[in-house]
PDB file of C-alpha atoms in Angstrom:
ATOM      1  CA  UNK A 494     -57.487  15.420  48.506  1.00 55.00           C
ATOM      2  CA  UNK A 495     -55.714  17.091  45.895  1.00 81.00           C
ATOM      3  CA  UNK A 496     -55.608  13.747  43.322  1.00 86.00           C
ATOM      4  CA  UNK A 497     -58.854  12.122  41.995  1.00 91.00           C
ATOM      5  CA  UNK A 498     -58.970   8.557  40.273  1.00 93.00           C
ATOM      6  CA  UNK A 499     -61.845   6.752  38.145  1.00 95.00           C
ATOM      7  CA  UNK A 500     -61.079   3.446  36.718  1.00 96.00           C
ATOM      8  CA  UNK A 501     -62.890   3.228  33.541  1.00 96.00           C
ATOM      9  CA  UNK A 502     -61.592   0.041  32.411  1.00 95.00           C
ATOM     10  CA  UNK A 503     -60.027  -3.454  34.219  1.00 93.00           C
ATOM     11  CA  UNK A 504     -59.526  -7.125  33.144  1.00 91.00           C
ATOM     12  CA  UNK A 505     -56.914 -10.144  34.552  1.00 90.00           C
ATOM     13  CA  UNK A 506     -53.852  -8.163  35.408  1.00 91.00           C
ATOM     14  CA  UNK A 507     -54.270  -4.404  34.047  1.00 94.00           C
ATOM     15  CA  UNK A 508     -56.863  -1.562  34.776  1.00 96.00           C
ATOM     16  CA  UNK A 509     -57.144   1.751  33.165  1.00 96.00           C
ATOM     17  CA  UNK A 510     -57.691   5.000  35.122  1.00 96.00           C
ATOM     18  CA  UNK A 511     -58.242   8.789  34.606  1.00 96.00           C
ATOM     19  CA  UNK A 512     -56.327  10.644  36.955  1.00 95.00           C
ATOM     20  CA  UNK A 513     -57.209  14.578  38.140  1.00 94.00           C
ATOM     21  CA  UNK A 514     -54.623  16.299  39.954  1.00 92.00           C
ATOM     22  CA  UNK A 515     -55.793  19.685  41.480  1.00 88.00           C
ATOM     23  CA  UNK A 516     -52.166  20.250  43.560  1.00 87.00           C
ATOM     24  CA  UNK A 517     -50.330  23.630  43.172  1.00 83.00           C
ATOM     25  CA  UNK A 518     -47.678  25.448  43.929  1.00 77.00           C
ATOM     26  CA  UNK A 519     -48.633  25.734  47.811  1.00 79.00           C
ATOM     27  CA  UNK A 520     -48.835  21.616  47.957  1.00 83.00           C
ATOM     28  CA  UNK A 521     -45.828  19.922  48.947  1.00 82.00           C
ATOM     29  CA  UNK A 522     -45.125  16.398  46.913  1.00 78.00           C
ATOM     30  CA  UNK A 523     -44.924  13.157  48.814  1.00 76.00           C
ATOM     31  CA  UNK A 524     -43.307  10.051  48.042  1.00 84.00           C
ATOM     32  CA  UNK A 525     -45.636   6.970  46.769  1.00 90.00           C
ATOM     33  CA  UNK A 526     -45.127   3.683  45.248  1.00 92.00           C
ATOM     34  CA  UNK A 527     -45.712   2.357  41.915  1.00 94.00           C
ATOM     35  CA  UNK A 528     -47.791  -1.025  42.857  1.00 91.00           C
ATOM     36  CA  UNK A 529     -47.901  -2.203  39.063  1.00 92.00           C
ATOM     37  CA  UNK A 530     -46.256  -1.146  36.200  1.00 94.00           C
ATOM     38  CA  UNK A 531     -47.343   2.464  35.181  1.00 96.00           C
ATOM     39  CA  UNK A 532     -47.881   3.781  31.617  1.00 96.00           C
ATOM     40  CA  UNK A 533     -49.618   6.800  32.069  1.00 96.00           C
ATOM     41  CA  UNK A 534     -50.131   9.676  29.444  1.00 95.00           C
ATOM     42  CA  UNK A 535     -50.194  13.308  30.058  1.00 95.00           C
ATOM     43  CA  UNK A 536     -53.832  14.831  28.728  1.00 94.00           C
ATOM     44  CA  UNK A 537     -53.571  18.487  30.010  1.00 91.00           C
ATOM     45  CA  UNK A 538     -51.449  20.486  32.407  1.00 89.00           C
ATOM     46  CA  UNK A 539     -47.872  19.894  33.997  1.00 89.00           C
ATOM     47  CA  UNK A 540     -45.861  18.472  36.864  1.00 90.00           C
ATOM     48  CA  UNK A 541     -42.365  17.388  37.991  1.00 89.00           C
ATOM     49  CA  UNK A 542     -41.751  13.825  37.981  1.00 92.00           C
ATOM     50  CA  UNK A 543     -39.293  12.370  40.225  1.00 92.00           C
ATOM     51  CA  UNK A 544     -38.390   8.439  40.622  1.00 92.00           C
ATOM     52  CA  UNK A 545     -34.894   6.234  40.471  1.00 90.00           C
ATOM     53  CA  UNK A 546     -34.887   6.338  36.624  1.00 88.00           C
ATOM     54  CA  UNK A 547     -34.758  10.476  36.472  1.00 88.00           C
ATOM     55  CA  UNK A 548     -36.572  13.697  37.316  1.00 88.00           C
ATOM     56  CA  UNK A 549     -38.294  15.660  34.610  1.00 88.00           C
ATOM     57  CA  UNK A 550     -40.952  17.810  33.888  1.00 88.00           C
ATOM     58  CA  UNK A 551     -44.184  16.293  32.110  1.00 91.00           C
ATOM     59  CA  UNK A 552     -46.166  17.790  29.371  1.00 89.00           C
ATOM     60  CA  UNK A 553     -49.095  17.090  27.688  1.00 91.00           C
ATOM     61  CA  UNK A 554     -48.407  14.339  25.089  1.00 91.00           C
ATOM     62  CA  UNK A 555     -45.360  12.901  27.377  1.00 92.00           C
ATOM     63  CA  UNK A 556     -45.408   9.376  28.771  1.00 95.00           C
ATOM     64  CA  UNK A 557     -44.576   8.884  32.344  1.00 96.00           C
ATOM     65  CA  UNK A 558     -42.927   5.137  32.725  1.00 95.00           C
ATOM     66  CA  UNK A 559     -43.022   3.442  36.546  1.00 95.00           C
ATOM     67  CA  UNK A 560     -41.253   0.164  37.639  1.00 94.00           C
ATOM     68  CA  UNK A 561     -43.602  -1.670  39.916  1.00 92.00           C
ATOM     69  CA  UNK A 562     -41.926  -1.083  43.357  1.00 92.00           C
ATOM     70  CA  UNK A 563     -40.704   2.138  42.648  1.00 93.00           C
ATOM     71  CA  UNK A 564     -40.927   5.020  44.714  1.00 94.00           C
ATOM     72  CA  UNK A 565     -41.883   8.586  43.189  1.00 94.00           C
ATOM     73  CA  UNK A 566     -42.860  11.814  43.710  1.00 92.00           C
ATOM     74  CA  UNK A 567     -44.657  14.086  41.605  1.00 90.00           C
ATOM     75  CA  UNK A 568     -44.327  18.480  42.291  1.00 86.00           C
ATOM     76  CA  UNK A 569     -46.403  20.798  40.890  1.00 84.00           C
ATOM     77  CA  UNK A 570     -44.469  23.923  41.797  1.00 76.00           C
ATOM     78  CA  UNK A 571     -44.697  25.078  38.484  1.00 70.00           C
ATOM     79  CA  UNK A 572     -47.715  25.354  37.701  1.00 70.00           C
ATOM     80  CA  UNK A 573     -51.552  23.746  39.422  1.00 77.00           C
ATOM     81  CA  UNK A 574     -52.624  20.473  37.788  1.00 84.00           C
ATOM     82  CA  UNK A 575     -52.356  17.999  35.756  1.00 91.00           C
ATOM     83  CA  UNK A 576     -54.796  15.028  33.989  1.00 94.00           C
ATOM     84  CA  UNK A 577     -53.155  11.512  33.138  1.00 96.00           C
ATOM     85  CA  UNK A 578     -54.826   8.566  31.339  1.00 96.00           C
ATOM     86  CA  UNK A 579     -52.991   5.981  33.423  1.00 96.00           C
ATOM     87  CA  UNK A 580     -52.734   2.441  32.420  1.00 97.00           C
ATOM     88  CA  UNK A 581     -51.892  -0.260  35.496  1.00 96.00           C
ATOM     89  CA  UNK A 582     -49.958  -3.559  34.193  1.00 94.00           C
ATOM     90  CA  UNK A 583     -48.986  -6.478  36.489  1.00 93.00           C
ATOM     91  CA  UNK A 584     -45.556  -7.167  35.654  1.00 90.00           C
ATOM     92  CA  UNK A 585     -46.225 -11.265  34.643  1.00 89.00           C
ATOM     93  CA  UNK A 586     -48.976  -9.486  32.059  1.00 89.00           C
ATOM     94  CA  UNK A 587     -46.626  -6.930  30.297  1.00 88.00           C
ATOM     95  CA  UNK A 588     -43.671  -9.473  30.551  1.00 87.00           C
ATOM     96  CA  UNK A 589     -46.111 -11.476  28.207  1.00 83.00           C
ATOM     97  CA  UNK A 590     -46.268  -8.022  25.718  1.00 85.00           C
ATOM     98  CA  UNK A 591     -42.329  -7.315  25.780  1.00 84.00           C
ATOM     99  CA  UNK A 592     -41.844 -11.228  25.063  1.00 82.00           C
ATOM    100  CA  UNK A 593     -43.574 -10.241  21.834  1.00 77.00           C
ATOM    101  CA  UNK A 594     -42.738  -6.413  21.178  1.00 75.00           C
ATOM    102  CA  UNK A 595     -39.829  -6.271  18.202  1.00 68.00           C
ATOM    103  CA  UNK A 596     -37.040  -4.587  20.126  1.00 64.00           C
ATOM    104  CA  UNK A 597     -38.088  -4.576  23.556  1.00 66.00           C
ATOM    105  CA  UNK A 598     -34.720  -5.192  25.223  1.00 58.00           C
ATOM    106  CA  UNK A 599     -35.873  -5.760  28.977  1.00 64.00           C
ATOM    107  CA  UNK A 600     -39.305  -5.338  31.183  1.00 70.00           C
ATOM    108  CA  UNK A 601     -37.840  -2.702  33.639  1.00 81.00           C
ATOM    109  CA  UNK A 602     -37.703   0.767  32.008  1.00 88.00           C
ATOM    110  CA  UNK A 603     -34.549   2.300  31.778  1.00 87.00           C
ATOM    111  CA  UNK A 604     -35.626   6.367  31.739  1.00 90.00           C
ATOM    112  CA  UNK A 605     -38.700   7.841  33.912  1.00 92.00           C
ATOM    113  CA  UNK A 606     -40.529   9.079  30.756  1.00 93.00           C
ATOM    114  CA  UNK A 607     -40.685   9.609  27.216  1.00 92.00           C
ATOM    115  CA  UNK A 608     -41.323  13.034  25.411  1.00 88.00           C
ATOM    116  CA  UNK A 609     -44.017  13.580  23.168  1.00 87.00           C
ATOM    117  CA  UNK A 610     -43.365  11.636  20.339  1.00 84.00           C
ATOM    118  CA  UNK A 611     -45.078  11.248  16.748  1.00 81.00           C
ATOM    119  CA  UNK A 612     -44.795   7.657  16.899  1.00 81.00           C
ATOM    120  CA  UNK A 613     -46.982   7.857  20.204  1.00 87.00           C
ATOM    121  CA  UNK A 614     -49.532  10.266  18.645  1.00 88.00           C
ATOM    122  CA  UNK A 615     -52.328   8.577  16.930  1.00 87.00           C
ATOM    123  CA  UNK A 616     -52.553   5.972  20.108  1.00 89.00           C
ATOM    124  CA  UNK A 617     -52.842   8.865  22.532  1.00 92.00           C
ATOM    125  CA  UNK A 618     -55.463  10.109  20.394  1.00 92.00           C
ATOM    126  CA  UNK A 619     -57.213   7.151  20.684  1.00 91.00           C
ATOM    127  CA  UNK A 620     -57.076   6.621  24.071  1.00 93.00           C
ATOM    128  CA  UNK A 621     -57.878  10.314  24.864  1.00 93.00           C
ATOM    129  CA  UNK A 622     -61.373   9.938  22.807  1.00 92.00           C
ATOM    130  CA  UNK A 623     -62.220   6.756  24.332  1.00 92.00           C
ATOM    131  CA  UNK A 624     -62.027   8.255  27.598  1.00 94.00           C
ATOM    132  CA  UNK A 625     -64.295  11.205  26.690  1.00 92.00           C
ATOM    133  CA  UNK A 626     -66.877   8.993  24.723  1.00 90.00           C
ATOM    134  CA  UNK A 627     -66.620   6.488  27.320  1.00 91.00           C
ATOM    135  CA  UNK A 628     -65.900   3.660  25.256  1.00 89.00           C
ATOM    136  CA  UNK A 629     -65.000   1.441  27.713  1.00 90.00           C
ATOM    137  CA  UNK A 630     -64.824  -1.457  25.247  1.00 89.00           C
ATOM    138  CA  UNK A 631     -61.587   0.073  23.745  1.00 90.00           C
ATOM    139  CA  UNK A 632     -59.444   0.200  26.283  1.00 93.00           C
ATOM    140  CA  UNK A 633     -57.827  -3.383  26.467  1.00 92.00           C
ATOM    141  CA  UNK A 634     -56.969  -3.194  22.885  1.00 90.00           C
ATOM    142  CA  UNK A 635     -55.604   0.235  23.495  1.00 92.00           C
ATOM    143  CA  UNK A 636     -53.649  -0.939  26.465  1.00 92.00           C
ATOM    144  CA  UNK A 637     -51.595  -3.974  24.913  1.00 90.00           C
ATOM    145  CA  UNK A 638     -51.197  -1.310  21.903  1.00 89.00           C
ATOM    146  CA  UNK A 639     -49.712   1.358  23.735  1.00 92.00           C
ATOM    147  CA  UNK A 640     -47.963  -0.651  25.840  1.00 91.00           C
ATOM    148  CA  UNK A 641     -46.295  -2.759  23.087  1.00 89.00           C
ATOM    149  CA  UNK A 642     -45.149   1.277  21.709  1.00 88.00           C
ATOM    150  CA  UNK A 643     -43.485   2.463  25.005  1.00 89.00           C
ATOM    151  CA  UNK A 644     -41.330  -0.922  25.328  1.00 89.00           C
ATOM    152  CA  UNK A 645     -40.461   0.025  21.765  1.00 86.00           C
ATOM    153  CA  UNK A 646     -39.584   3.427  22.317  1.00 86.00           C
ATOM    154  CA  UNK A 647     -38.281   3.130  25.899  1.00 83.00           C
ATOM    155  CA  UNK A 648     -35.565   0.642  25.215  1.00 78.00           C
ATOM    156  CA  UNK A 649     -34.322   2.864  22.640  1.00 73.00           C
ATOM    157  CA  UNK A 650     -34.172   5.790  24.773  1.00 65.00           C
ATOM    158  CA  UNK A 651     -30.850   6.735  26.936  1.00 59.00           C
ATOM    159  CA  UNK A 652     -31.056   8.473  30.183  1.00 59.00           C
ATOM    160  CA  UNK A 653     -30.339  12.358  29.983  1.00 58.00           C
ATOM    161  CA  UNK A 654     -26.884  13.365  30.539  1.00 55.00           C
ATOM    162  CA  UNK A 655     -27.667  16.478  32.505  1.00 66.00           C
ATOM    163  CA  UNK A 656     -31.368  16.830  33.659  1.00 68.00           C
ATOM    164  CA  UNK A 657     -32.656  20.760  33.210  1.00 73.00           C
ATOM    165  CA  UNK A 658     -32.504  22.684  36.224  1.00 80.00           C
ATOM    166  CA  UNK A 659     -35.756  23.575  38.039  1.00 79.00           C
ATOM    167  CA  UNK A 660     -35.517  26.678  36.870  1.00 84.00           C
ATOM    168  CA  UNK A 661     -35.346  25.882  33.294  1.00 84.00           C
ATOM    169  CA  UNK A 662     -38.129  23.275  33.664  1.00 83.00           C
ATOM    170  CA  UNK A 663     -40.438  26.536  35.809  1.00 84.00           C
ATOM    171  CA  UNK A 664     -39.540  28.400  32.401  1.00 86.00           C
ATOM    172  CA  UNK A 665     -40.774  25.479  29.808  1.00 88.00           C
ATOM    173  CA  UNK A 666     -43.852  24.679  31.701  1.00 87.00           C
ATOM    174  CA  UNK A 667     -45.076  28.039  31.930  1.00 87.00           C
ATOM    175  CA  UNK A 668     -44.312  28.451  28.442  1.00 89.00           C
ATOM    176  CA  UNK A 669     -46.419  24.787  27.876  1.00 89.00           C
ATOM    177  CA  UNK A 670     -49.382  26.440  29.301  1.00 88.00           C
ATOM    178  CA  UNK A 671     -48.891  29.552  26.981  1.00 89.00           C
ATOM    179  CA  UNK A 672     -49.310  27.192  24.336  1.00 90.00           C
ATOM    180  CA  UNK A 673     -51.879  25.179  25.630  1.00 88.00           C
ATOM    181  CA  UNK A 674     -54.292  28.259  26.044  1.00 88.00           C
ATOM    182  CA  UNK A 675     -53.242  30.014  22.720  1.00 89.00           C
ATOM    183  CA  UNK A 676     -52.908  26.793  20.114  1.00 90.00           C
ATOM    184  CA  UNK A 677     -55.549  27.748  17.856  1.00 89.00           C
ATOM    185  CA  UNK A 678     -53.576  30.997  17.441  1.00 89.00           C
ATOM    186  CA  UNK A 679     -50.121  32.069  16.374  1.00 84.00           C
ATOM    187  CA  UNK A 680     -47.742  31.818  18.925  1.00 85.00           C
ATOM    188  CA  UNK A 681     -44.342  33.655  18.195  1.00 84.00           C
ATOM    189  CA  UNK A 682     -41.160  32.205  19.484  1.00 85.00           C
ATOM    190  CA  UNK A 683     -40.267  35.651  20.634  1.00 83.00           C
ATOM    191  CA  UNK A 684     -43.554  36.011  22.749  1.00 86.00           C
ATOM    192  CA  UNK A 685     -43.059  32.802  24.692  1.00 88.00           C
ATOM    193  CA  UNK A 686     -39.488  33.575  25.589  1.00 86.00           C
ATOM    194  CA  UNK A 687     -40.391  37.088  26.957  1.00 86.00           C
ATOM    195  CA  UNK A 688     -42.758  35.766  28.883  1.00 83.00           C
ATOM    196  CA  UNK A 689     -40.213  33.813  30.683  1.00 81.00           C
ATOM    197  CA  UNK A 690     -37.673  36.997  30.629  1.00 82.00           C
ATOM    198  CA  UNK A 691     -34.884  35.066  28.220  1.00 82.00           C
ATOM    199  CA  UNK A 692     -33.399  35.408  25.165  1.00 81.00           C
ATOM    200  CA  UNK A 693     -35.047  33.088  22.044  1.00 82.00           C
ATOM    201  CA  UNK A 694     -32.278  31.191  21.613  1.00 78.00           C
ATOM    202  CA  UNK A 695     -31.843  30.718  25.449  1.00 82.00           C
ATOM    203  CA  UNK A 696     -35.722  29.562  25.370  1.00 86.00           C
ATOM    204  CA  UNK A 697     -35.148  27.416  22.513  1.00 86.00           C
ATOM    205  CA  UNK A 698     -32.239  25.189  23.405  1.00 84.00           C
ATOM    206  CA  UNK A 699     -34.146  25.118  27.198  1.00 87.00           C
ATOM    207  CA  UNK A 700     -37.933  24.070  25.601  1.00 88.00           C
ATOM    208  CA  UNK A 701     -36.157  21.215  23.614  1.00 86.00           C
ATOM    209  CA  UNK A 702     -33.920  19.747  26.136  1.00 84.00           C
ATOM    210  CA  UNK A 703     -37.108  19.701  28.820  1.00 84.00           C
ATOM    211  CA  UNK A 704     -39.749  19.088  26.624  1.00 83.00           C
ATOM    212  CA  UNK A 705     -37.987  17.004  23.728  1.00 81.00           C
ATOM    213  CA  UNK A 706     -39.125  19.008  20.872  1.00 85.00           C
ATOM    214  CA  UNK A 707     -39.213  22.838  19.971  1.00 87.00           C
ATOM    215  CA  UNK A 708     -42.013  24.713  20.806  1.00 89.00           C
ATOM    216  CA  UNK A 709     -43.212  25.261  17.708  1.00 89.00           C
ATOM    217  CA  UNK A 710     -43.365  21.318  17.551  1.00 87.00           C
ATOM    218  CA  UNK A 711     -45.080  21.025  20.126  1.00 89.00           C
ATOM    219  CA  UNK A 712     -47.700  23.934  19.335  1.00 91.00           C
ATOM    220  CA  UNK A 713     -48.073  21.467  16.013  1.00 90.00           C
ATOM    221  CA  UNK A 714     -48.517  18.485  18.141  1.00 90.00           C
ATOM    222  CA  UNK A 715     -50.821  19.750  20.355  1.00 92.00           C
ATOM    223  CA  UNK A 716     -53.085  21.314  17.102  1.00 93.00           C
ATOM    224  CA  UNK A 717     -52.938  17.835  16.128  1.00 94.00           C
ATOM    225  CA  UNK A 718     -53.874  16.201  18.800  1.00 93.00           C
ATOM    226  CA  UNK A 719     -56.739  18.106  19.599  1.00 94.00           C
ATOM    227  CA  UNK A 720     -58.119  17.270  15.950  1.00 95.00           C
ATOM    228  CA  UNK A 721     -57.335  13.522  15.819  1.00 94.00           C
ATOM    229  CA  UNK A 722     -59.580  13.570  19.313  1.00 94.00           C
ATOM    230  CA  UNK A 723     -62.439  15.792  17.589  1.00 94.00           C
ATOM    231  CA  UNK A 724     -62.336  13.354  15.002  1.00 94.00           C
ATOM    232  CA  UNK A 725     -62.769  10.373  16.900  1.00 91.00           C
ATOM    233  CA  UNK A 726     -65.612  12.264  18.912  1.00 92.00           C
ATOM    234  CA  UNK A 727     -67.987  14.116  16.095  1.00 91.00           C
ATOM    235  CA  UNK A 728     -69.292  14.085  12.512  1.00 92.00           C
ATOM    236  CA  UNK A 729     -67.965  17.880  11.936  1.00 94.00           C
ATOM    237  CA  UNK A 730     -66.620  18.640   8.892  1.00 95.00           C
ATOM    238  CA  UNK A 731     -62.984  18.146   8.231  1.00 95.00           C
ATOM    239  CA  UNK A 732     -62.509  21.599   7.553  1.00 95.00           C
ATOM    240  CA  UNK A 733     -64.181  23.168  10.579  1.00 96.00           C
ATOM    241  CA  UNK A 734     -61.850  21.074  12.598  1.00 95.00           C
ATOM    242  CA  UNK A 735     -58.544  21.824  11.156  1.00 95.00           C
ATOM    243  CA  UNK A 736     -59.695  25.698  11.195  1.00 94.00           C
ATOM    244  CA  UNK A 737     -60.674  25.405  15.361  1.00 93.00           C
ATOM    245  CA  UNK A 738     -57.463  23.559  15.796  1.00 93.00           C
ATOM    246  CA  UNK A 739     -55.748  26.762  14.341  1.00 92.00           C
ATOM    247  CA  UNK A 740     -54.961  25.812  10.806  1.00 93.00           C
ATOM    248  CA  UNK A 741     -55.700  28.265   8.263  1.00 89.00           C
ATOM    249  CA  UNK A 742     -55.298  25.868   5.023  1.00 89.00           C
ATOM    250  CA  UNK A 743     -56.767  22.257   4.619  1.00 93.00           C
ATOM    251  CA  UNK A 744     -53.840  21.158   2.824  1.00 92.00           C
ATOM    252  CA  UNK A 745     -51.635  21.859   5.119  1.00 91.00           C
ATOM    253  CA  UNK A 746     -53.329  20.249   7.836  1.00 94.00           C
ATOM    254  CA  UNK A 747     -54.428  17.163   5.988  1.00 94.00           C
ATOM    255  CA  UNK A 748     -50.425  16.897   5.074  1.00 92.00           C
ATOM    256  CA  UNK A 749     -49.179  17.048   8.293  1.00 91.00           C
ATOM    257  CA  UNK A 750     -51.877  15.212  10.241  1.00 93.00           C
ATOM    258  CA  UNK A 751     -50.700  12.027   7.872  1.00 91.00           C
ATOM    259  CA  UNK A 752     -47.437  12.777   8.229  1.00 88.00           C
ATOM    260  CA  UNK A 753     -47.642  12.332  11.777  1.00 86.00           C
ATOM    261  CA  UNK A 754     -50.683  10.467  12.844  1.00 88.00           C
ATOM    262  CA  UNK A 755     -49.753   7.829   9.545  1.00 87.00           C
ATOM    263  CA  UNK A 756     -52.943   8.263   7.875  1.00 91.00           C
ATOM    264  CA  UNK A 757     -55.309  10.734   6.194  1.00 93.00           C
ATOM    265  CA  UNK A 758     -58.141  12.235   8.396  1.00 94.00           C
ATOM    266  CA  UNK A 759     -60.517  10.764   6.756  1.00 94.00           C
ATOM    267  CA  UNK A 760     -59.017   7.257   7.410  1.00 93.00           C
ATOM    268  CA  UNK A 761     -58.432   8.213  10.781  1.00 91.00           C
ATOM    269  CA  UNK A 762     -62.422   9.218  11.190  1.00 91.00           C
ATOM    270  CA  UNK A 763     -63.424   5.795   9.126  1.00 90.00           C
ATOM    271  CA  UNK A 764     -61.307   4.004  11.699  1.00 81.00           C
ATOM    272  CA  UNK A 765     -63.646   4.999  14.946  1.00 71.00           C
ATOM    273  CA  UNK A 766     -63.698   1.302  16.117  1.00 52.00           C
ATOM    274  CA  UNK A 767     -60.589   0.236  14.348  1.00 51.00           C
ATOM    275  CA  UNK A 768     -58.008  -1.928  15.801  1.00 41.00           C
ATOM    276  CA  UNK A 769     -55.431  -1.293  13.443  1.00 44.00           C
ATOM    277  CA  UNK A 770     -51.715   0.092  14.347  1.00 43.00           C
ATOM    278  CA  UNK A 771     -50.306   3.124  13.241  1.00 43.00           C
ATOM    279  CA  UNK A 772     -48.774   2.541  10.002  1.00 41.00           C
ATOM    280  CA  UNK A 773     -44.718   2.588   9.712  1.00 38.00           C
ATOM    281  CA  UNK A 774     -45.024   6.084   8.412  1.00 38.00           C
ATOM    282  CA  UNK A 775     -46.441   7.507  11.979  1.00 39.00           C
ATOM    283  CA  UNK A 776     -42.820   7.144  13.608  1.00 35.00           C
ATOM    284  CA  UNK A 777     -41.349  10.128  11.149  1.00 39.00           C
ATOM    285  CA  UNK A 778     -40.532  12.812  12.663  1.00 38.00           C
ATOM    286  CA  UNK A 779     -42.510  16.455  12.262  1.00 42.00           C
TER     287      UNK A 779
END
């Protein structure tokens, strides 16, 4: 078996799992079935997602959105693996949360995923140190939370125009993995497009319209991410983290972290078992 699955977390209706994918390029996908609706959040690693909504490629920090009765497929031609947090709704139970989401047009999602997103951040944060403290206890709370968020988003969102060609989505997920390895260093724009043989520019335009958001966005988001889950999981200084997670001034970190995450990280520390939502100020942009 190339997929593992743990639940960690269940109640009436929804269950929360942690997903391990070990496929590869020699692997060949095969079609499943969303039984429930699926909200699941890319942790590390990438694949190709393919259902009646879209196809794209999936990078840590993107959501991947399933109708219950859909069929999918997921590829991982472009790379070997991939971890999800993956949270399982019966559709009567999240038809309860949309009822009561602000701007949730409809219960069936329109487009197969959404892109890493600051207004996503801090709750995939959350959920991503629950799951390595095991604090089981969180996860219902951070369920109805994040599920409330992708209704939001998701009935916002329009379906791409043009998907990327697989080509262009080989290119952006090798350069994902670049990043990945190398985020607590500088990573020149120039460097990750010659290491998929194309112009900057070309790269540019390509990273953003696969991963929806530049790569140096995503090289911040990633930095960021990694620190909001170090501070949920240790009493380390401040500083120490920001440093590992490849910032080289506290300011500037401690700006952009509540820029994006809506909150000082301090707050964000004091607010270990805290159940409140991101403030308005965590859906700006970076």
């Amino acid at each position: 078996m190339t997929t593992s699955e743990q639940k960690l977390a269940s109640g009436p209706d929804w269950y929360v799992s942690d997903v391990v994918c070990t496929a590869g390029a020699g692997d060949r996908p095969f079609e499943e079935e969303h039984r429930g609706v699926c909200i699941a959040a890319v942790t590390s690693g990438s694949f190709r997602y393919r259902t009646s909504q879209g196809t794209a490629m999936l990078a840590p920090g993107a959501v991947l959105l399933g109708n219950v009765g859909a069929c999918y497929e997921c590829g991982h031609e472009h790379g070997a693996g991939d971890r999800c947090l993956s949270f399982h709704f019966a559709p009567a139970y999240l038809d309860r949360i949309a009822n009561d989401v602000t701007g949730a047009k409809k219960l069936t999602f329109g487009v197969s995923h959404l892109p890493p997103l600051p207004a996503l951040a801090s709750l995939l944060a959350e959920a991503e140190a629950a799951r390595e403290t095991a604090d089981t206890d969180a996860f219902e709370e951070l369920g109805l939370r994040i599920a409330g968020a992708a209704l939001t988003v998701a009935s916002e969102a329009a379906p791409a125009a043009r998907p990327p060609s697989r080509r262009d989505q080989k290119r952006v997920a090798e350069a994902v993995r670049q990043i990945e390895l190398n985020a607590n260093r500088p990573v020149s724009l120039s460097e990750l497009a010659g290491s998929t043989a194309t112009s900057p520019y070309h790269f540019l335009r390509t990273f953003r319209q696969v991963a929806g958001m530049t790569p140096y966005q995503f090289l911040l988001r990633t930095r960021l991410h990694r620190a909001a889950v170090r501070l949920r999981m240790s009493d380390e200084p401040i500083s120490a983290i920001a440093f590992e997670a490849g910032f080289n001034d506290l300011s500037t970190f401690n700006r952009r972290f509540r820029r994006v995450m809506g909150e000082t990280p301090g707050d964000y520390r004091a607010r270990r078992s805290g159940s409140a939502s991101p403030s308005p100020s965590a859906f700006a942009a970076f």
